[in-house]
Amino acid sequence: MSCVRVVVLSLVVGTALGAQSAPSVPRRAPLPLKQSLSFDLTAALDDRWRLAVEPLVIGRFTLGLSAAHTTEVDRPSQPVIYETFATRPMDLSFAPCLPLYGPCGPFPDGEPSYRASSLALHARWYPAVLSRDGDRQAFAVYIGEFLSYEKRRVSWPQWIYPPYYPPTDSLIIVIPGPPSPGPTVVQHLRGWEPGAEIGARVMMGRHVLIDVGGTVRVATLDDPLSRQRPGRTDARFVVAIGIGW
């Protein structure tokens, strides 16, 4: 029995000494979150200007705001084909201004002018398990949601053609005058659009950051110049550069 006790005691002491002599591997700490200000590079390529700021940091969560503005449309307006007096039948009982030929009131023509702006509230979560801090590798994956208040203004130019009266004599040719600008029709759109985002933040040094990810927004406005109709999702790729402090 004494021999067994000596062997067991030797194994315990040897294991303890080996554990103390083994080199300890330092655990990677998650990237500490900072307040940040970033500029969206991919949006700027499409003449869309977007700034985002994260002024509030609570643990691994951040709250921020983003503002965007553009005068570029997502898609061009659909061409409109108008009837002329040359293609209309002689019976104009449906026309509002008999007995005239051709359009007798303002009608839209040409490309509309567009202006869109938004202000969004963001909430992001940076999980510690998907974050690393170090001299060579420093990154943090984020998952977030946002709620955006959208304001859009569409101005449709209109033209007025002078009325064309049919001549009393078939030998007389009457040429209508050129069109003149009419009153502009302005369409205002306002509403809330929710969305989600996912991506990764890479730190270049201690203060320069790059965000790479994507956003998915649910369209709610019936915007005639938007590429997505109400109820559809609009996904966009995001590459932003900024500073953290």
Short mmCIF file of C-alpha atoms in Angstrom, two decimals:
data_model
loop_
_atom_site.label_atom_id
_atom_site.label_comp_id
_atom_site.label_asym_id
_atom_site.label_seq_id
_atom_site.Cartn_x
_atom_site.Cartn_y
_atom_site.Cartn_z
CA MET A 1 0.00 0.00 0.00
CA SER A 2 2.83 2.34 0.78
CA CYS A 3 4.27 1.77 -2.69
CA VAL A 4 0.92 2.62 -4.29
CA ARG A 5 0.65 5.83 -2.26
CA VAL A 6 4.13 6.88 -3.35
CA VAL A 7 3.29 6.28 -7.03
CA VAL A 8 -0.02 8.20 -6.83
CA LEU A 9 1.66 11.08 -4.98
CA SER A 10 4.40 11.23 -7.61
CA LEU A 11 1.87 11.37 -10.46
CA VAL A 12 -0.08 14.20 -8.82
CA VAL A 13 3.04 16.23 -8.11
CA GLY A 14 4.41 15.63 -11.61
CA THR A 15 1.14 16.70 -13.24
CA ALA A 16 1.03 19.91 -11.18
CA LEU A 17 4.62 20.77 -11.98
CA GLY A 18 4.08 20.05 -15.66
CA ALA A 19 1.03 22.30 -15.77
CA GLN A 20 2.96 25.15 -14.19
CA SER A 21 5.90 24.74 -16.54
CA ALA A 22 3.72 24.56 -19.71
CA PRO A 23 3.57 27.91 -21.59
CA SER A 24 0.21 29.62 -21.20
CA VAL A 25 -1.57 30.69 -24.42
CA PRO A 26 -3.08 34.17 -24.08
CA ARG A 27 -6.76 34.34 -24.93
CA ARG A 28 -7.71 36.66 -27.74
CA ALA A 29 -9.66 39.64 -26.46
CA PRO A 30 -12.61 41.00 -28.48
CA LEU A 31 -12.21 44.27 -30.30
CA PRO A 32 -13.22 47.13 -28.00
CA LEU A 33 -16.03 49.19 -29.49
CA LYS A 34 -15.54 52.88 -30.15
CA GLN A 35 -17.61 55.80 -31.20
CA SER A 36 -17.31 56.18 -34.97
CA LEU A 37 -18.06 58.30 -38.01
CA SER A 38 -18.11 56.69 -41.47
CA PHE A 39 -18.75 57.61 -45.12
CA ASP A 40 -20.40 55.19 -47.58
CA LEU A 41 -18.10 54.75 -50.60
CA THR A 42 -20.37 52.48 -52.65
CA ALA A 43 -23.25 54.93 -52.38
CA ALA A 44 -20.99 57.77 -53.53
CA LEU A 45 -20.24 55.85 -56.75
CA ASP A 46 -23.97 56.21 -57.61
CA ASP A 47 -24.07 59.89 -56.59
CA ARG A 48 -25.73 58.99 -53.29
CA TRP A 49 -24.24 60.67 -50.24
CA ARG A 50 -24.53 58.84 -46.93
CA LEU A 51 -22.93 59.51 -43.53
CA ALA A 52 -23.28 57.34 -40.44
CA VAL A 53 -22.32 58.04 -36.83
CA GLU A 54 -22.33 55.76 -33.77
CA PRO A 55 -22.15 58.09 -30.73
CA LEU A 56 -23.51 55.70 -28.10
CA VAL A 57 -21.73 52.47 -27.05
CA ILE A 58 -23.33 50.16 -24.45
CA GLY A 59 -21.26 47.03 -23.92
CA ARG A 60 -21.27 45.17 -27.24
CA PHE A 61 -24.18 47.27 -28.59
CA THR A 62 -24.15 50.62 -30.37
CA LEU A 63 -26.83 53.14 -31.30
CA GLY A 64 -26.31 55.43 -34.24
CA LEU A 65 -27.78 57.63 -36.94
CA SER A 66 -27.30 57.78 -40.69
CA ALA A 67 -28.32 60.49 -43.15
CA ALA A 68 -28.51 60.11 -46.92
CA HIS A 69 -29.31 62.37 -49.87
CA THR A 70 -29.46 61.91 -53.62
CA THR A 71 -30.86 63.43 -56.79
CA GLU A 72 -30.33 60.27 -58.86
CA VAL A 73 -33.21 57.91 -59.60
CA ASP A 74 -33.01 54.14 -59.19
CA ARG A 75 -34.44 53.62 -62.65
CA PRO A 76 -35.43 55.98 -65.49
CA SER A 77 -39.05 56.94 -65.90
CA GLN A 78 -41.04 54.89 -68.36
CA PRO A 79 -41.59 56.61 -71.72
CA VAL A 80 -45.14 57.84 -72.28
CA ILE A 81 -46.67 57.67 -75.74
CA TYR A 82 -49.19 60.42 -76.40
CA GLU A 83 -51.94 60.50 -78.97
CA THR A 84 -51.74 63.19 -81.61
CA PHE A 85 -54.34 64.66 -83.91
CA ALA A 86 -52.86 62.64 -86.79
CA THR A 87 -53.68 59.31 -85.12
CA ARG A 88 -56.98 60.18 -83.43
CA PRO A 89 -60.27 59.27 -85.16
CA MET A 90 -62.56 61.95 -86.43
CA ASP A 91 -65.12 61.11 -83.75
CA LEU A 92 -63.75 62.85 -80.66
CA SER A 93 -66.73 62.30 -78.41
CA PHE A 94 -64.36 61.20 -75.66
CA ALA A 95 -62.28 64.38 -75.84
CA PRO A 96 -62.86 66.99 -73.10
CA CYS A 97 -62.58 69.99 -75.41
CA LEU A 98 -64.52 69.40 -78.60
CA PRO A 99 -64.14 70.11 -81.46
CA LEU A 100 -60.38 70.42 -81.03
CA TYR A 101 -57.81 67.94 -82.22
CA GLY A 102 -54.77 66.99 -80.24
CA PRO A 103 -54.11 67.46 -76.52
CA CYS A 104 -55.70 70.64 -75.29
CA GLY A 105 -54.35 70.67 -71.74
CA PRO A 106 -51.03 70.15 -69.92
CA PHE A 107 -49.48 66.70 -70.24
CA PRO A 108 -46.25 65.29 -68.73
CA ASP A 109 -43.24 65.04 -70.99
CA GLY A 110 -39.48 64.70 -70.41
CA GLU A 111 -37.47 63.33 -67.51
CA PRO A 112 -38.67 64.35 -64.04
CA SER A 113 -36.37 65.88 -61.44
CA TYR A 114 -35.83 63.80 -58.31
CA ARG A 115 -34.73 64.48 -54.76
CA ALA A 116 -34.61 61.92 -51.95
CA SER A 117 -33.33 62.16 -48.39
CA SER A 118 -33.53 59.91 -45.35
CA LEU A 119 -32.66 59.83 -41.66
CA ALA A 120 -32.31 56.40 -40.03
CA LEU A 121 -31.87 55.14 -36.47
CA HIS A 122 -29.50 52.14 -36.22
CA ALA A 123 -28.99 49.53 -33.49
CA ARG A 124 -26.02 47.17 -33.87
CA TRP A 125 -24.72 44.17 -31.96
CA TYR A 126 -21.04 43.18 -32.16
CA PRO A 127 -20.82 39.61 -30.70
CA ALA A 128 -17.66 39.06 -28.67
CA VAL A 129 -17.26 35.53 -30.05
CA LEU A 130 -17.01 36.98 -33.59
CA SER A 131 -14.55 39.71 -32.64
CA ARG A 132 -10.77 39.75 -32.30
CA ASP A 133 -8.35 42.42 -31.20
CA GLY A 134 -4.67 42.39 -32.01
CA ASP A 135 -1.79 44.20 -33.64
CA ARG A 136 -2.23 42.40 -36.98
CA GLN A 137 -5.83 41.24 -36.84
CA ALA A 138 -8.58 43.44 -35.46
CA PHE A 139 -12.14 42.93 -36.62
CA ALA A 140 -15.68 42.61 -35.36
CA VAL A 141 -18.76 41.16 -37.07
CA TYR A 142 -21.96 43.14 -36.55
CA ILE A 143 -25.69 42.45 -36.92
CA GLY A 144 -28.16 45.30 -36.81
CA GLU A 145 -31.55 46.78 -37.56
CA PHE A 146 -32.60 50.25 -38.63
CA LEU A 147 -35.72 52.34 -39.13
CA SER A 148 -35.51 55.02 -41.79
CA TYR A 149 -37.74 58.06 -42.35
CA GLU A 150 -37.85 58.71 -46.10
CA LYS A 151 -38.68 61.96 -47.91
CA ARG A 152 -38.85 62.06 -51.70
CA ARG A 153 -39.87 64.74 -54.15
CA VAL A 154 -40.64 64.09 -57.82
CA SER A 155 -41.25 67.05 -60.15
CA TRP A 156 -42.93 66.16 -63.43
CA PRO A 157 -42.51 68.77 -66.22
CA GLN A 158 -45.57 69.48 -68.35
CA TRP A 159 -46.14 71.02 -71.74
CA ILE A 160 -49.13 72.66 -73.36
CA TYR A 161 -49.84 72.29 -77.08
CA PRO A 162 -51.98 74.96 -78.71
CA PRO A 163 -55.31 73.60 -79.98
CA TYR A 164 -55.57 72.59 -83.62
CA TYR A 165 -58.82 73.61 -85.24
CA PRO A 166 -59.79 71.57 -88.30
CA PRO A 167 -59.84 73.77 -91.40
CA THR A 168 -63.16 74.47 -93.15
CA ASP A 169 -61.56 74.03 -96.56
CA SER A 170 -59.64 70.82 -97.28
CA LEU A 171 -57.09 72.82 -99.29
CA ILE A 172 -56.07 74.92 -96.31
CA ILE A 173 -53.25 73.48 -94.19
CA VAL A 174 -53.12 74.64 -90.60
CA ILE A 175 -49.86 74.01 -88.70
CA PRO A 176 -50.16 74.18 -84.90
CA GLY A 177 -47.64 76.26 -82.98
CA PRO A 178 -44.85 74.86 -80.82
CA PRO A 179 -45.61 73.61 -77.30
CA SER A 180 -45.03 75.84 -74.32
CA PRO A 181 -44.06 74.89 -70.74
CA GLY A 182 -46.98 74.26 -68.46
CA PRO A 183 -47.36 74.01 -64.68
CA THR A 184 -45.05 71.50 -63.00
CA VAL A 185 -46.69 68.66 -61.10
CA VAL A 186 -44.87 67.93 -57.82
CA GLN A 187 -45.28 64.63 -56.01
CA HIS A 188 -44.28 64.39 -52.32
CA LEU A 189 -43.67 61.01 -50.68
CA ARG A 190 -43.03 60.49 -46.97
CA GLY A 191 -42.95 57.39 -44.81
CA TRP A 192 -41.05 54.91 -42.65
CA GLU A 193 -39.06 52.00 -44.07
CA PRO A 194 -37.51 49.29 -41.83
CA GLY A 195 -34.45 47.23 -42.63
CA ALA A 196 -31.61 45.03 -41.39
CA GLU A 197 -27.84 44.99 -41.91
CA ILE A 198 -24.93 42.61 -41.46
CA GLY A 199 -21.23 43.04 -42.02
CA ALA A 200 -17.75 43.23 -40.51
CA ARG A 201 -15.68 46.12 -39.18
CA VAL A 202 -11.94 45.94 -39.83
CA MET A 203 -9.60 48.27 -37.95
CA MET A 204 -6.62 49.69 -39.80
CA GLY A 205 -4.55 50.78 -36.85
CA ARG A 206 -6.26 52.20 -33.78
CA HIS A 207 -8.53 54.80 -35.37
CA VAL A 208 -9.16 54.07 -39.08
CA LEU A 209 -11.98 51.62 -39.78
CA ILE A 210 -13.55 49.95 -42.80
CA ASP A 211 -17.07 48.52 -42.74
CA VAL A 212 -17.94 45.86 -45.35
CA GLY A 213 -21.41 44.38 -45.47
CA GLY A 214 -24.89 44.78 -46.83
CA THR A 215 -28.32 46.20 -46.02
CA VAL A 216 -31.83 44.97 -46.78
CA ARG A 217 -34.62 47.56 -46.72
CA VAL A 218 -38.37 46.94 -47.02
CA ALA A 219 -39.90 49.42 -49.47
CA THR A 220 -43.13 51.03 -48.31
CA LEU A 221 -43.36 54.14 -50.52
CA ASP A 222 -45.04 53.99 -53.91
CA ASP A 223 -42.14 55.72 -55.63
CA PRO A 224 -42.53 55.68 -59.45
CA LEU A 225 -38.77 56.12 -59.87
CA SER A 226 -37.70 53.42 -57.39
CA ARG A 227 -36.50 50.02 -58.57
CA GLN A 228 -38.60 48.28 -55.88
CA ARG A 229 -42.33 48.42 -55.46
CA PRO A 230 -44.02 48.60 -52.00
CA GLY A 231 -43.65 45.37 -50.07
CA ARG A 232 -40.47 44.33 -51.89
CA THR A 233 -36.97 44.28 -50.38
CA ASP A 234 -34.10 46.41 -51.62
CA ALA A 235 -30.64 44.92 -50.96
CA ARG A 236 -27.48 47.00 -51.29
CA PHE A 237 -23.77 46.32 -50.85
CA VAL A 238 -21.98 48.69 -48.46
CA VAL A 239 -18.30 49.62 -48.16
CA ALA A 240 -17.68 52.52 -45.78
CA ILE A 241 -14.53 54.12 -44.40
CA GLY A 242 -14.33 56.17 -41.23
CA ILE A 243 -12.65 56.95 -37.96
CA GLY A 244 -13.16 55.72 -34.41
CA TRP A 245 -12.36 57.45 -31.14
#
